[in-house]
mmCIF file of C-alpha atoms in Angstrom:
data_model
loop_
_atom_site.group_PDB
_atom_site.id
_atom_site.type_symbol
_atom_site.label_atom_id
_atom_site.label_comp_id
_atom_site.label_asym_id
_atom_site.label_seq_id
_atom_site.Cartn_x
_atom_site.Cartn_y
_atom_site.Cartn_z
ATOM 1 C CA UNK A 1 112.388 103.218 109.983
ATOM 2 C CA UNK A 2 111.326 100.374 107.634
ATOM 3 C CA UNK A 3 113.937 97.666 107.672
ATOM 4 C CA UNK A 4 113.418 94.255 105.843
ATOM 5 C CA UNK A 5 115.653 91.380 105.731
ATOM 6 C CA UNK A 6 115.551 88.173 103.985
ATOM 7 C CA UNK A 7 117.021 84.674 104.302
ATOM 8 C CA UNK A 8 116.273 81.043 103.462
ATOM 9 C CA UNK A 9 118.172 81.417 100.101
ATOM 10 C CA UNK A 10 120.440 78.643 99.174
ATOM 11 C CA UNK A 11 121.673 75.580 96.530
ATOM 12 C CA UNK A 12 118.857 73.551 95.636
ATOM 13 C CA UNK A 13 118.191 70.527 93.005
ATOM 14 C CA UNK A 14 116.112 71.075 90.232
ATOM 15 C CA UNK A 15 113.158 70.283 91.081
ATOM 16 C CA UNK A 16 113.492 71.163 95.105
ATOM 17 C CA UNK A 17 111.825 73.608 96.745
ATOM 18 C CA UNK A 18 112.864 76.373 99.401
ATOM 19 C CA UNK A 19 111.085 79.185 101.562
ATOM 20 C CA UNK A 20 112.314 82.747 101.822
ATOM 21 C CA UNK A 21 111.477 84.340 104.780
ATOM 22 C CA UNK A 22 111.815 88.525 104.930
ATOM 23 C CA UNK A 23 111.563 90.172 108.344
ATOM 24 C CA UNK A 24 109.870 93.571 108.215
ATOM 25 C CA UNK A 25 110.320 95.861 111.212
ATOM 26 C CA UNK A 26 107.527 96.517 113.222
ATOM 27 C CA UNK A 27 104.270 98.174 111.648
ATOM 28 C CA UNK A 28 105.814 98.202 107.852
ATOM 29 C CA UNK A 29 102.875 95.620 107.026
ATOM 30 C CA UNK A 30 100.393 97.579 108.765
ATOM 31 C CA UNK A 31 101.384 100.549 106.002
ATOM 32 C CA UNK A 32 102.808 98.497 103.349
ATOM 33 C CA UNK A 33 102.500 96.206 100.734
ATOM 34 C CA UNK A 34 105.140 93.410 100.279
ATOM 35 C CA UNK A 35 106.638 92.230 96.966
ATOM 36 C CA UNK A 36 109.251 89.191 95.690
ATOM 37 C CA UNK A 37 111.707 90.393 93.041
ATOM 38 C CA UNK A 38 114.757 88.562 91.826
ATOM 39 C CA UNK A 39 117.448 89.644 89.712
ATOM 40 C CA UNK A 40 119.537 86.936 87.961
ATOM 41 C CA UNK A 41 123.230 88.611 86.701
ATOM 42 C CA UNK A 42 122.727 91.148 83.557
ATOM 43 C CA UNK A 43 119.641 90.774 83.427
ATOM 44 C CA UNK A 44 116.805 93.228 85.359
ATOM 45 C CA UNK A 45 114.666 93.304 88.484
ATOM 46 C CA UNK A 46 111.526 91.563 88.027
ATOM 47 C CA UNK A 47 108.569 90.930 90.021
ATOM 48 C CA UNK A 48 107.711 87.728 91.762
ATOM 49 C CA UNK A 49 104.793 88.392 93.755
ATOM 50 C CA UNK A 50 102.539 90.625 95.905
ATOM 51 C CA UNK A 51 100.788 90.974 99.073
ATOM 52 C CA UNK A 52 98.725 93.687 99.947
ATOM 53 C CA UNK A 53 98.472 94.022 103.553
ATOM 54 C CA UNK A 54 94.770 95.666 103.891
ATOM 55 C CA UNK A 55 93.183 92.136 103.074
ATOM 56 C CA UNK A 56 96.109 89.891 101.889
ATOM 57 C CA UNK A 57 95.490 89.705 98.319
ATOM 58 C CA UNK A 58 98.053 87.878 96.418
ATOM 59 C CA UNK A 59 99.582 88.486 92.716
ATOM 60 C CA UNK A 60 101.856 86.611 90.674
ATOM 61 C CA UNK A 61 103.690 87.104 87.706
ATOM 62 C CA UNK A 62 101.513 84.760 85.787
ATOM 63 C CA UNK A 63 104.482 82.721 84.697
ATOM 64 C CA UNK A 64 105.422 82.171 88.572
ATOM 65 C CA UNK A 65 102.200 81.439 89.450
ATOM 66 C CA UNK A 66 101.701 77.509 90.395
ATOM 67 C CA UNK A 67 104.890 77.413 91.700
ATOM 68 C CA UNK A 68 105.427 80.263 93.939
ATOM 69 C CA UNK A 69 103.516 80.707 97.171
ATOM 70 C CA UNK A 70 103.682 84.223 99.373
ATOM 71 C CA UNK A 71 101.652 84.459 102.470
ATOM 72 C CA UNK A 72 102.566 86.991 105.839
ATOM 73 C CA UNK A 73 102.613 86.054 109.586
ATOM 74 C CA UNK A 74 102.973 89.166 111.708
ATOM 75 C CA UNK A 75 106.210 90.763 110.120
ATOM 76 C CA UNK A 76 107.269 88.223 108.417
ATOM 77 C CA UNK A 77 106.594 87.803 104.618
ATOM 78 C CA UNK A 78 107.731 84.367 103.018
ATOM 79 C CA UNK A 79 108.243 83.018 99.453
ATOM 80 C CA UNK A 80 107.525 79.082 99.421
ATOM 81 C CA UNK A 81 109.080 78.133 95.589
ATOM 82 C CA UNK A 82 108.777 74.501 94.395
ATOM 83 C CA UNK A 83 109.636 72.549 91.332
ATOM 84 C CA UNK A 84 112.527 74.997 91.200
ATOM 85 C CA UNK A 85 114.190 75.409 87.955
ATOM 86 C CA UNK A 86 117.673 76.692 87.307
ATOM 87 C CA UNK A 87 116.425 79.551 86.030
ATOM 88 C CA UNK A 88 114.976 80.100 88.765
ATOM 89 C CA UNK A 89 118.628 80.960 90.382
ATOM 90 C CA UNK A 90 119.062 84.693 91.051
ATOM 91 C CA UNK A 91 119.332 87.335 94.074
ATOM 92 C CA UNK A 92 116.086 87.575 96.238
ATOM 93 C CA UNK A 93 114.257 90.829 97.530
ATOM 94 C CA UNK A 94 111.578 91.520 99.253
ATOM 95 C CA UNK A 95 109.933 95.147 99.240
ATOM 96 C CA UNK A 96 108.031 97.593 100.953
ATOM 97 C CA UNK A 97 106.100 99.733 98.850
ATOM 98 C CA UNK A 98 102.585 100.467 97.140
ATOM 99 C CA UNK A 99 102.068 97.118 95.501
ATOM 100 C CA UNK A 100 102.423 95.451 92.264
ATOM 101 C CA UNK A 101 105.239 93.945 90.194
ATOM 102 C CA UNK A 102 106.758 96.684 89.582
ATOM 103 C CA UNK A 103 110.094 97.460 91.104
ATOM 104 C CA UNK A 104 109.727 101.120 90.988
ATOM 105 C CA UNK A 105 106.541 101.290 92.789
ATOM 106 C CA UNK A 106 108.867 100.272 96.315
ATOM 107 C CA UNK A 107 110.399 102.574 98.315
ATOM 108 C CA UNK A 108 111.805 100.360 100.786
ATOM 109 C CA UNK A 109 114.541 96.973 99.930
ATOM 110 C CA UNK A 110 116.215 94.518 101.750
ATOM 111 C CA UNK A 111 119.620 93.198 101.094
ATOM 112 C CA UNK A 112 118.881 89.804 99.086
ATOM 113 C CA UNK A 113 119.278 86.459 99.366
ATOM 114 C CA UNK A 114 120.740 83.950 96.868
ATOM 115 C CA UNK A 115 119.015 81.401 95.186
ATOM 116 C CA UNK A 116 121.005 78.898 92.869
ATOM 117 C CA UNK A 117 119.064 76.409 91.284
ATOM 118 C CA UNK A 118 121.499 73.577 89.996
ATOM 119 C CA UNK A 119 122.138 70.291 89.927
#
């Protein structure tokens, strides 16, 4: 059974930085790829970024790209963000699915974790 959960989320300065972590269970990145999404209140789910895990290609949203980072070690997946923005503030998912930026193309969620971007 795939499980994922994420943490690291938390009240940061504009300007500051934080890493999400997300725990996959074992062998979901042997069969998966993982994605970043956030969701920020009323608005939708959007993509963050991507990695596949046959050879570890990344992919950003181009406007995320710069100052998000997402690498993999074993089962974990993280999401280094600097020069955060408030924008930036919004719930947190990682993903197990076929790839991409789009939420639909992931079968698999974790629970979220909070980002808040403020001064």
């Amino acid at each position: 059974q795939v499980q994922l959960v994420e943490s690291g989320g938390g009240l940061v300065q504009p300007g500051g930085s934080l890493r999400l972590s997300c725990e996959a269970s074992e062998f979901t990145l042997d069969y998966y790829a993982i994605g970043w999404f956030r969701q920020a209140p009323d608005k939708a789910r959007e993509g963050v970024a991507c990695i596949s895990t046959s050879d570890g290609s990344t992919y950003y949203e181009p406007s995320m790209q710069g100052r998000f980072t997402i690498s993999r070690d074993k089962n974990m997946v993280y999401l280094q963000m600097k020069s955060l923005k408030p924008e930036d503030t919004a719930a947190y998912y990682c993903a197990a699915g076929m790839g991409g930026l789009r939420p639909v193309d992931y079968e698999y969620w974790g629970r979220g974790t909070q980002v808040t971007v403020s001064p």
